[in-house]
mmCIF file of C-alpha atoms in Angstrom:
data_model
loop_
_atom_site.group_PDB
_atom_site.id
_atom_site.type_symbol
_atom_site.label_atom_id
_atom_site.label_comp_id
_atom_site.label_asym_id
_atom_site.label_seq_id
_atom_site.Cartn_x
_atom_site.Cartn_y
_atom_site.Cartn_z
ATOM 1 C CA UNK A 1 8.888 -34.425 -12.943
ATOM 2 C CA UNK A 2 5.288 -33.211 -12.915
ATOM 3 C CA UNK A 3 4.595 -30.215 -15.147
ATOM 4 C CA UNK A 4 3.575 -26.835 -13.686
ATOM 5 C CA UNK A 5 0.083 -26.031 -14.928
ATOM 6 C CA UNK A 6 -1.127 -23.323 -12.600
ATOM 7 C CA UNK A 7 -0.077 -20.496 -10.286
ATOM 8 C CA UNK A 8 -1.995 -19.648 -7.172
ATOM 9 C CA UNK A 9 -1.881 -17.095 -4.355
ATOM 10 C CA UNK A 10 -4.065 -15.786 -1.567
ATOM 11 C CA UNK A 11 -6.172 -13.199 -3.370
ATOM 12 C CA UNK A 12 -6.711 -11.353 -0.089
ATOM 13 C CA UNK A 13 -3.008 -10.677 0.375
ATOM 14 C CA UNK A 14 -0.645 -8.341 -1.453
ATOM 15 C CA UNK A 15 2.027 -9.819 -3.735
ATOM 16 C CA UNK A 16 5.287 -7.871 -3.406
ATOM 17 C CA UNK A 17 7.410 -9.186 -6.288
ATOM 18 C CA UNK A 18 6.675 -7.376 -9.560
ATOM 19 C CA UNK A 19 5.487 -9.704 -12.309
ATOM 20 C CA UNK A 20 5.228 -12.725 -9.997
ATOM 21 C CA UNK A 21 2.424 -14.970 -11.340
ATOM 22 C CA UNK A 22 1.904 -16.860 -8.095
ATOM 23 C CA UNK A 23 3.141 -20.018 -6.437
ATOM 24 C CA UNK A 24 3.585 -22.838 -8.991
ATOM 25 C CA UNK A 25 1.299 -25.847 -8.797
ATOM 26 C CA UNK A 26 1.207 -29.147 -10.708
ATOM 27 C CA UNK A 27 -1.854 -30.770 -12.282
ATOM 28 C CA UNK A 28 -2.333 -33.039 -9.276
ATOM 29 C CA UNK A 29 -2.252 -30.109 -6.845
ATOM 30 C CA UNK A 30 1.336 -30.255 -5.614
ATOM 31 C CA UNK A 31 3.505 -27.203 -5.014
ATOM 32 C CA UNK A 32 6.872 -27.122 -6.737
ATOM 33 C CA UNK A 33 9.964 -24.933 -6.876
ATOM 34 C CA UNK A 34 10.604 -23.179 -10.185
ATOM 35 C CA UNK A 35 14.375 -23.447 -9.970
ATOM 36 C CA UNK A 36 14.726 -26.937 -8.547
ATOM 37 C CA UNK A 37 11.535 -29.056 -8.959
ATOM 38 C CA UNK A 38 11.804 -31.786 -6.330
ATOM 39 C CA UNK A 39 9.732 -34.627 -4.893
ATOM 40 C CA UNK A 40 11.621 -36.997 -2.580
ATOM 41 C CA UNK A 41 11.836 -40.637 -3.595
ATOM 42 C CA UNK A 42 11.700 -43.639 -1.306
ATOM 43 C CA UNK A 43 14.612 -45.211 -3.150
ATOM 44 C CA UNK A 44 16.864 -42.303 -2.263
ATOM 45 C CA UNK A 45 15.912 -42.610 1.429
ATOM 46 C CA UNK A 46 16.776 -46.323 1.381
ATOM 47 C CA UNK A 47 20.021 -45.629 -0.505
ATOM 48 C CA UNK A 48 20.984 -43.163 2.241
ATOM 49 C CA UNK A 49 20.030 -45.419 5.135
ATOM 50 C CA UNK A 50 21.724 -48.489 3.687
ATOM 51 C CA UNK A 51 24.700 -46.674 2.195
ATOM 52 C CA UNK A 52 28.136 -45.863 3.601
ATOM 53 C CA UNK A 53 28.538 -43.507 6.571
ATOM 54 C CA UNK A 54 32.143 -42.253 6.354
ATOM 55 C CA UNK A 55 31.790 -40.090 9.476
ATOM 56 C CA UNK A 56 30.010 -42.661 11.654
ATOM 57 C CA UNK A 57 32.815 -43.009 14.194
ATOM 58 C CA UNK A 58 33.496 -39.269 14.220
ATOM 59 C CA UNK A 59 29.826 -38.649 14.849
ATOM 60 C CA UNK A 60 29.759 -41.118 17.720
ATOM 61 C CA UNK A 61 32.789 -39.501 19.329
ATOM 62 C CA UNK A 62 31.664 -35.867 18.937
ATOM 63 C CA UNK A 63 31.103 -34.484 22.436
ATOM 64 C CA UNK A 64 29.769 -31.105 21.302
ATOM 65 C CA UNK A 65 26.580 -30.040 23.058
ATOM 66 C CA UNK A 66 24.775 -26.740 23.093
ATOM 67 C CA UNK A 67 24.522 -25.051 26.461
ATOM 68 C CA UNK A 68 20.971 -24.542 27.729
ATOM 69 C CA UNK A 69 19.968 -21.192 29.229
ATOM 70 C CA UNK A 70 16.733 -21.137 31.265
ATOM 71 C CA UNK A 71 16.514 -17.523 32.452
ATOM 72 C CA UNK A 72 13.086 -16.136 31.449
ATOM 73 C CA UNK A 73 13.607 -12.492 32.414
ATOM 74 C CA UNK A 74 13.601 -11.540 28.736
ATOM 75 C CA UNK A 75 9.843 -12.225 28.697
ATOM 76 C CA UNK A 76 9.250 -9.304 31.058
ATOM 77 C CA UNK A 77 11.305 -6.876 29.005
ATOM 78 C CA UNK A 78 10.412 -4.707 25.975
ATOM 79 C CA UNK A 79 13.681 -4.614 24.052
ATOM 80 C CA UNK A 80 13.781 -6.175 20.580
ATOM 81 C CA UNK A 81 15.291 -9.635 20.882
ATOM 82 C CA UNK A 82 15.783 -13.038 19.269
ATOM 83 C CA UNK A 83 15.841 -16.138 21.464
ATOM 84 C CA UNK A 84 16.853 -19.524 20.065
ATOM 85 C CA UNK A 85 14.767 -22.387 21.471
ATOM 86 C CA UNK A 86 16.806 -25.032 19.664
ATOM 87 C CA UNK A 87 16.580 -26.482 16.134
ATOM 88 C CA UNK A 88 14.443 -24.017 14.082
ATOM 89 C CA UNK A 89 12.394 -22.704 17.026
ATOM 90 C CA UNK A 90 12.607 -19.054 17.996
ATOM 91 C CA UNK A 91 10.955 -16.462 20.182
ATOM 92 C CA UNK A 92 11.197 -13.032 18.564
ATOM 93 C CA UNK A 93 10.123 -9.668 19.894
ATOM 94 C CA UNK A 94 10.321 -6.852 17.379
ATOM 95 C CA UNK A 95 8.601 -3.428 17.560
ATOM 96 C CA UNK A 96 6.772 -4.694 20.650
ATOM 97 C CA UNK A 97 5.248 -7.617 18.732
ATOM 98 C CA UNK A 98 5.822 -11.081 20.228
ATOM 99 C CA UNK A 99 5.920 -14.314 18.248
ATOM 100 C CA UNK A 100 7.095 -17.890 18.119
ATOM 101 C CA UNK A 101 8.457 -19.558 14.980
ATOM 102 C CA UNK A 102 8.278 -23.330 14.449
ATOM 103 C CA UNK A 103 8.066 -24.183 18.194
ATOM 104 C CA UNK A 104 8.874 -27.774 19.176
ATOM 105 C CA UNK A 105 8.432 -28.283 22.919
ATOM 106 C CA UNK A 106 7.976 -32.046 22.950
ATOM 107 C CA UNK A 107 9.715 -35.137 21.669
ATOM 108 C CA UNK A 108 9.821 -35.673 17.912
ATOM 109 C CA UNK A 109 8.978 -39.349 17.217
ATOM 110 C CA UNK A 110 11.955 -41.580 16.340
ATOM 111 C CA UNK A 111 14.426 -38.675 16.575
ATOM 112 C CA UNK A 112 17.161 -38.308 19.167
ATOM 113 C CA UNK A 113 17.343 -34.878 20.813
ATOM 114 C CA UNK A 114 20.776 -33.748 21.990
ATOM 115 C CA UNK A 115 19.609 -30.792 24.065
ATOM 116 C CA UNK A 116 16.203 -30.243 25.707
ATOM 117 C CA UNK A 117 13.938 -27.259 25.029
ATOM 118 C CA UNK A 118 15.136 -24.410 27.257
ATOM 119 C CA UNK A 119 11.603 -23.409 28.273
ATOM 120 C CA UNK A 120 8.197 -25.070 28.402
ATOM 121 C CA UNK A 121 5.370 -23.778 26.255
ATOM 122 C CA UNK A 122 3.563 -22.403 29.297
ATOM 123 C CA UNK A 123 6.009 -19.532 29.836
ATOM 124 C CA UNK A 124 5.032 -17.855 26.559
ATOM 125 C CA UNK A 125 2.068 -15.604 27.164
ATOM 126 C CA UNK A 126 0.615 -12.571 25.338
ATOM 127 C CA UNK A 127 1.938 -13.732 21.975
ATOM 128 C CA UNK A 128 0.708 -11.950 18.886
ATOM 129 C CA UNK A 129 1.732 -14.473 16.224
ATOM 130 C CA UNK A 130 2.671 -18.081 15.685
ATOM 131 C CA UNK A 131 4.648 -18.584 12.468
ATOM 132 C CA UNK A 132 4.931 -22.064 10.941
ATOM 133 C CA UNK A 133 7.267 -22.468 7.972
ATOM 134 C CA UNK A 134 6.040 -25.875 6.790
ATOM 135 C CA UNK A 135 4.365 -29.109 7.843
ATOM 136 C CA UNK A 136 7.268 -31.387 8.780
ATOM 137 C CA UNK A 137 7.192 -32.896 12.265
ATOM 138 C CA UNK A 138 10.312 -31.074 13.458
ATOM 139 C CA UNK A 139 8.766 -27.709 12.616
ATOM 140 C CA UNK A 140 5.021 -28.204 12.971
ATOM 141 C CA UNK A 141 4.124 -30.300 16.027
ATOM 142 C CA UNK A 142 0.488 -30.835 16.981
ATOM 143 C CA UNK A 143 1.094 -30.896 20.736
ATOM 144 C CA UNK A 144 3.254 -27.778 20.630
ATOM 145 C CA UNK A 145 0.827 -25.828 18.442
ATOM 146 C CA UNK A 146 -2.061 -26.695 20.747
ATOM 147 C CA UNK A 147 -0.039 -25.730 23.826
ATOM 148 C CA UNK A 148 0.788 -22.324 22.320
ATOM 149 C CA UNK A 149 -2.824 -21.737 21.287
ATOM 150 C CA UNK A 150 -4.085 -22.770 24.724
ATOM 151 C CA UNK A 151 -1.917 -20.162 26.433
ATOM 152 C CA UNK A 152 -2.535 -17.479 23.811
ATOM 153 C CA UNK A 153 -6.162 -17.679 22.602
ATOM 154 C CA UNK A 154 -5.972 -14.310 20.780
ATOM 155 C CA UNK A 155 -2.936 -15.328 18.714
ATOM 156 C CA UNK A 156 -2.867 -15.308 14.900
ATOM 157 C CA UNK A 157 -1.202 -18.162 12.998
ATOM 158 C CA UNK A 158 0.784 -17.206 9.876
ATOM 159 C CA UNK A 159 1.849 -19.924 7.473
ATOM 160 C CA UNK A 160 1.838 -21.133 3.835
ATOM 161 C CA UNK A 161 -0.965 -21.925 1.399
ATOM 162 C CA UNK A 162 -3.149 -24.954 2.174
ATOM 163 C CA UNK A 163 -1.649 -25.442 5.627
ATOM 164 C CA UNK A 164 -5.184 -25.013 6.965
ATOM 165 C CA UNK A 165 -5.863 -28.587 5.819
ATOM 166 C CA UNK A 166 -3.588 -29.701 8.618
ATOM 167 C CA UNK A 167 -3.846 -26.919 11.199
ATOM 168 C CA UNK A 168 -7.545 -26.110 11.344
ATOM 169 C CA UNK A 169 -8.360 -29.386 13.116
ATOM 170 C CA UNK A 170 -5.732 -28.515 15.758
ATOM 171 C CA UNK A 171 -6.479 -24.838 16.321
ATOM 172 C CA UNK A 172 -10.258 -24.597 15.990
ATOM 173 C CA UNK A 173 -11.357 -21.024 15.335
ATOM 174 C CA UNK A 174 -7.972 -19.442 16.028
ATOM 175 C CA UNK A 175 -7.174 -16.701 13.510
ATOM 176 C CA UNK A 176 -5.175 -18.063 10.560
ATOM 177 C CA UNK A 177 -3.616 -16.489 7.470
ATOM 178 C CA UNK A 178 -2.046 -18.526 4.663
ATOM 179 C CA UNK A 179 0.220 -16.915 2.095
ATOM 180 C CA UNK A 180 1.792 -17.803 -1.199
ATOM 181 C CA UNK A 181 5.414 -16.954 -1.950
ATOM 182 C CA UNK A 182 6.211 -13.233 -2.110
ATOM 183 C CA UNK A 183 3.015 -12.285 -0.277
ATOM 184 C CA UNK A 184 2.540 -9.961 2.696
ATOM 185 C CA UNK A 185 0.332 -10.945 5.594
ATOM 186 C CA UNK A 186 -2.262 -8.595 7.055
ATOM 187 C CA UNK A 187 -0.488 -7.323 10.173
ATOM 188 C CA UNK A 188 -0.995 -3.891 11.744
ATOM 189 C CA UNK A 189 1.806 -1.335 11.928
ATOM 190 C CA UNK A 190 4.542 -1.133 13.013
ATOM 191 C CA UNK A 191 5.421 -4.676 11.816
ATOM 192 C CA UNK A 192 5.233 -6.174 8.335
ATOM 193 C CA UNK A 193 5.539 -9.946 7.803
ATOM 194 C CA UNK A 194 6.158 -11.608 4.462
ATOM 195 C CA UNK A 195 6.274 -15.210 3.173
ATOM 196 C CA UNK A 196 9.078 -15.961 0.698
ATOM 197 C CA UNK A 197 10.252 -19.081 -1.151
ATOM 198 C CA UNK A 198 12.571 -21.730 0.216
ATOM 199 C CA UNK A 199 13.938 -24.812 -1.525
ATOM 200 C CA UNK A 200 12.268 -27.623 0.322
ATOM 201 C CA UNK A 201 9.189 -29.881 0.257
ATOM 202 C CA UNK A 202 6.300 -30.966 2.503
ATOM 203 C CA UNK A 203 4.616 -34.116 3.714
ATOM 204 C CA UNK A 204 2.758 -35.449 6.754
ATOM 205 C CA UNK A 205 1.294 -38.710 5.414
ATOM 206 C CA UNK A 206 1.673 -41.180 2.576
ATOM 207 C CA UNK A 207 -0.208 -39.281 -0.120
ATOM 208 C CA UNK A 208 0.156 -35.587 0.667
ATOM 209 C CA UNK A 209 3.675 -34.849 -0.596
ATOM 210 C CA UNK A 210 3.973 -31.135 -1.487
ATOM 211 C CA UNK A 211 0.243 -30.562 -0.941
ATOM 212 C CA UNK A 212 1.045 -27.729 1.573
ATOM 213 C CA UNK A 213 3.368 -24.842 0.899
ATOM 214 C CA UNK A 214 6.712 -24.318 2.650
ATOM 215 C CA UNK A 215 8.706 -21.141 2.847
ATOM 216 C CA UNK A 216 10.736 -18.435 4.586
ATOM 217 C CA UNK A 217 9.662 -15.350 6.552
ATOM 218 C CA UNK A 218 10.761 -11.724 6.590
ATOM 219 C CA UNK A 219 9.919 -9.548 9.597
ATOM 220 C CA UNK A 220 10.243 -5.813 8.969
ATOM 221 C CA UNK A 221 9.806 -2.980 11.431
ATOM 222 C CA UNK A 222 10.679 0.692 10.975
ATOM 223 C CA UNK A 223 14.333 0.106 11.788
ATOM 224 C CA UNK A 224 14.997 -3.650 11.684
ATOM 225 C CA UNK A 225 14.620 -6.488 9.177
ATOM 226 C CA UNK A 226 14.932 -10.183 10.082
ATOM 227 C CA UNK A 227 15.116 -13.006 7.512
ATOM 228 C CA UNK A 228 14.189 -16.551 8.631
ATOM 229 C CA UNK A 229 15.119 -19.106 5.992
ATOM 230 C CA UNK A 230 12.932 -22.028 7.087
ATOM 231 C CA UNK A 231 14.206 -25.366 5.866
ATOM 232 C CA UNK A 232 15.932 -24.821 2.541
ATOM 233 C CA UNK A 233 18.545 -25.936 0.105
ATOM 234 C CA UNK A 234 20.647 -23.353 -1.672
ATOM 235 C CA UNK A 235 19.113 -21.441 -4.592
ATOM 236 C CA UNK A 236 18.569 -18.076 -6.267
ATOM 237 C CA UNK A 237 15.827 -17.197 -3.809
ATOM 238 C CA UNK A 238 18.438 -15.615 -1.504
ATOM 239 C CA UNK A 239 19.502 -13.144 -4.207
ATOM 240 C CA UNK A 240 15.881 -12.319 -4.899
ATOM 241 C CA UNK A 241 15.192 -11.777 -1.206
ATOM 242 C CA UNK A 242 18.040 -9.239 -1.105
ATOM 243 C CA UNK A 243 16.562 -7.352 -4.056
ATOM 244 C CA UNK A 244 13.247 -7.070 -2.245
ATOM 245 C CA UNK A 245 14.785 -6.460 1.201
ATOM 246 C CA UNK A 246 18.189 -4.803 0.699
ATOM 247 C CA UNK A 247 18.802 -3.982 4.392
ATOM 248 C CA UNK A 248 18.631 -7.257 6.344
ATOM 249 C CA UNK A 249 19.952 -6.883 9.860
ATOM 250 C CA UNK A 250 19.803 -10.531 10.916
ATOM 251 C CA UNK A 251 19.547 -13.641 8.722
ATOM 252 C CA UNK A 252 18.548 -16.798 10.583
ATOM 253 C CA UNK A 253 19.663 -19.620 8.276
ATOM 254 C CA UNK A 254 19.853 -23.398 8.722
ATOM 255 C CA UNK A 255 23.291 -24.965 8.746
ATOM 256 C CA UNK A 256 22.795 -28.578 9.814
ATOM 257 C CA UNK A 257 21.193 -31.830 8.682
ATOM 258 C CA UNK A 258 23.143 -31.540 5.424
ATOM 259 C CA UNK A 259 25.014 -34.850 5.015
ATOM 260 C CA UNK A 260 25.139 -36.821 2.862
ATOM 261 C CA UNK A 261 24.951 -33.812 0.586
ATOM 262 C CA UNK A 262 23.854 -35.810 -2.474
ATOM 263 C CA UNK A 263 20.667 -36.582 -0.561
ATOM 264 C CA UNK A 264 20.179 -33.584 1.702
ATOM 265 C CA UNK A 265 21.134 -30.668 -0.559
ATOM 266 C CA UNK A 266 17.682 -30.255 -2.197
ATOM 267 C CA UNK A 267 16.196 -29.609 1.239
ATOM 268 C CA UNK A 268 18.904 -28.571 3.755
ATOM 269 C CA UNK A 269 21.639 -26.037 3.226
ATOM 270 C CA UNK A 270 25.267 -26.767 4.194
ATOM 271 C CA UNK A 271 27.349 -24.431 6.362
ATOM 272 C CA UNK A 272 29.347 -23.386 3.264
ATOM 273 C CA UNK A 273 26.177 -22.489 1.383
ATOM 274 C CA UNK A 274 24.669 -20.856 4.462
ATOM 275 C CA UNK A 275 27.625 -18.446 4.367
ATOM 276 C CA UNK A 276 27.106 -17.813 0.664
ATOM 277 C CA UNK A 277 23.401 -17.232 1.297
ATOM 278 C CA UNK A 278 24.105 -14.777 4.122
ATOM 279 C CA UNK A 279 26.496 -12.900 1.838
ATOM 280 C CA UNK A 280 23.952 -12.780 -0.989
ATOM 281 C CA UNK A 281 21.383 -11.440 1.466
ATOM 282 C CA UNK A 282 24.027 -8.927 2.586
ATOM 283 C CA UNK A 283 22.960 -9.660 6.142
ATOM 284 C CA UNK A 284 24.795 -7.818 8.877
ATOM 285 C CA UNK A 285 24.512 -10.805 11.207
ATOM 286 C CA UNK A 286 24.139 -14.540 10.569
ATOM 287 C CA UNK A 287 22.446 -16.574 13.302
ATOM 288 C CA UNK A 288 22.704 -20.275 12.398
ATOM 289 C CA UNK A 289 19.952 -22.742 13.257
ATOM 290 C CA UNK A 290 18.865 -26.305 12.498
ATOM 291 C CA UNK A 291 21.942 -27.864 14.071
ATOM 292 C CA UNK A 292 23.012 -29.171 17.482
ATOM 293 C CA UNK A 293 19.539 -30.146 18.616
ATOM 294 C CA UNK A 294 18.035 -33.080 16.692
ATOM 295 C CA UNK A 295 19.869 -36.025 15.129
ATOM 296 C CA UNK A 296 18.590 -35.948 11.539
ATOM 297 C CA UNK A 297 21.633 -36.653 9.372
ATOM 298 C CA UNK A 298 25.126 -38.043 9.070
ATOM 299 C CA UNK A 299 27.405 -35.164 10.044
ATOM 300 C CA UNK A 300 28.782 -34.956 13.614
ATOM 301 C CA UNK A 301 26.618 -32.766 15.832
ATOM 302 C CA UNK A 302 29.174 -30.007 16.253
ATOM 303 C CA UNK A 303 30.457 -29.939 12.689
ATOM 304 C CA UNK A 304 28.126 -27.214 11.346
ATOM 305 C CA UNK A 305 29.251 -24.692 13.953
ATOM 306 C CA UNK A 306 32.918 -25.610 13.584
ATOM 307 C CA UNK A 307 32.655 -25.081 9.826
ATOM 308 C CA UNK A 308 30.933 -21.750 10.242
ATOM 309 C CA UNK A 309 33.556 -20.556 12.702
ATOM 310 C CA UNK A 310 36.323 -21.661 10.332
ATOM 311 C CA UNK A 311 34.799 -19.746 7.450
ATOM 312 C CA UNK A 312 34.344 -16.679 9.605
ATOM 313 C CA UNK A 313 38.013 -16.836 10.660
ATOM 314 C CA UNK A 314 39.041 -17.147 7.013
ATOM 315 C CA UNK A 315 37.079 -14.031 6.100
ATOM 316 C CA UNK A 316 34.566 -15.828 3.915
ATOM 317 C CA UNK A 317 31.546 -14.437 5.804
ATOM 318 C CA UNK A 318 30.998 -10.764 4.991
ATOM 319 C CA UNK A 319 28.832 -10.054 8.007
ATOM 320 C CA UNK A 320 29.324 -11.295 11.572
ATOM 321 C CA UNK A 321 28.491 -14.733 12.963
ATOM 322 C CA UNK A 322 26.480 -14.915 16.153
ATOM 323 C CA UNK A 323 25.889 -18.536 17.176
ATOM 324 C CA UNK A 324 23.396 -18.684 20.027
ATOM 325 C CA UNK A 325 23.176 -21.270 22.768
ATOM 326 C CA UNK A 326 19.768 -22.823 23.396
ATOM 327 C CA UNK A 327 17.715 -20.286 25.304
ATOM 328 C CA UNK A 328 20.222 -17.476 24.745
ATOM 329 C CA UNK A 329 18.907 -13.972 24.096
ATOM 330 C CA UNK A 330 20.284 -11.907 21.199
ATOM 331 C CA UNK A 331 19.966 -8.126 21.410
ATOM 332 C CA UNK A 332 23.096 -7.094 19.498
ATOM 333 C CA UNK A 333 21.439 -4.950 16.876
#
């Protein structure tokens, strides 16, 4: 594994974790997690694709599908809300500020989609922010980003360090802020937005692995705090997030694309670990994501939700579980 030789941050942004030296970087300019240094290997991908699939038949026979809600009246309202757009895509309105996170409105190449996007990009107007957690195709889609920018020319894009190397050619002169881990973006009151670590990786081409930073977001108003995990494996970053943000109302955490776990665990959290993470965050509500939408892994499409519901029934989740349908509006603060 490449050795960490430097730590970088955006010098124009505030770092919120005391003693944090910056986001770790290797000699060849690749970001890396302190706790679990990881760069995916082609051999592991081939081992997965050519290896056994013990749940293949169960996956084929799973009839679970998310419902799709298409009512857009929430867009004309002012109440704080969270709307799941499928996979890791969300519309969030908090303290009157409107944003999209990781919007994917169009087909992801070579990936089966179980449920369609509940709304087209064109319905989202007067957005303040577009948040992009990392550069993978199922979170950062050129056509979707351009569609959002086209309908919201005054929007500001918030993302991780060095993401401008990908995004600037798509968004032109649109306002853009890139943050290192544990940094706070420049956003006017009453909303504060932070970029935190996740256990993942990045790549768009053959030679740019981990050249752009990935991460999680925290949205904090005067009376609400939302944690968005981004893509992540399990790690100590959840405990650290709780120390920095001890009153998380809603934690949006991935729960799918986790099998086989020997391959997926460095990048995608399992339902069991999503519950542990939500407990460590001491979140009042867990909203699961990253399941039921795209076919990215070996588990049956409905398994993540079934596992979460089982653990809730067994009392393993300390907060409450609120699993949204695609396009459903959450206002249960």
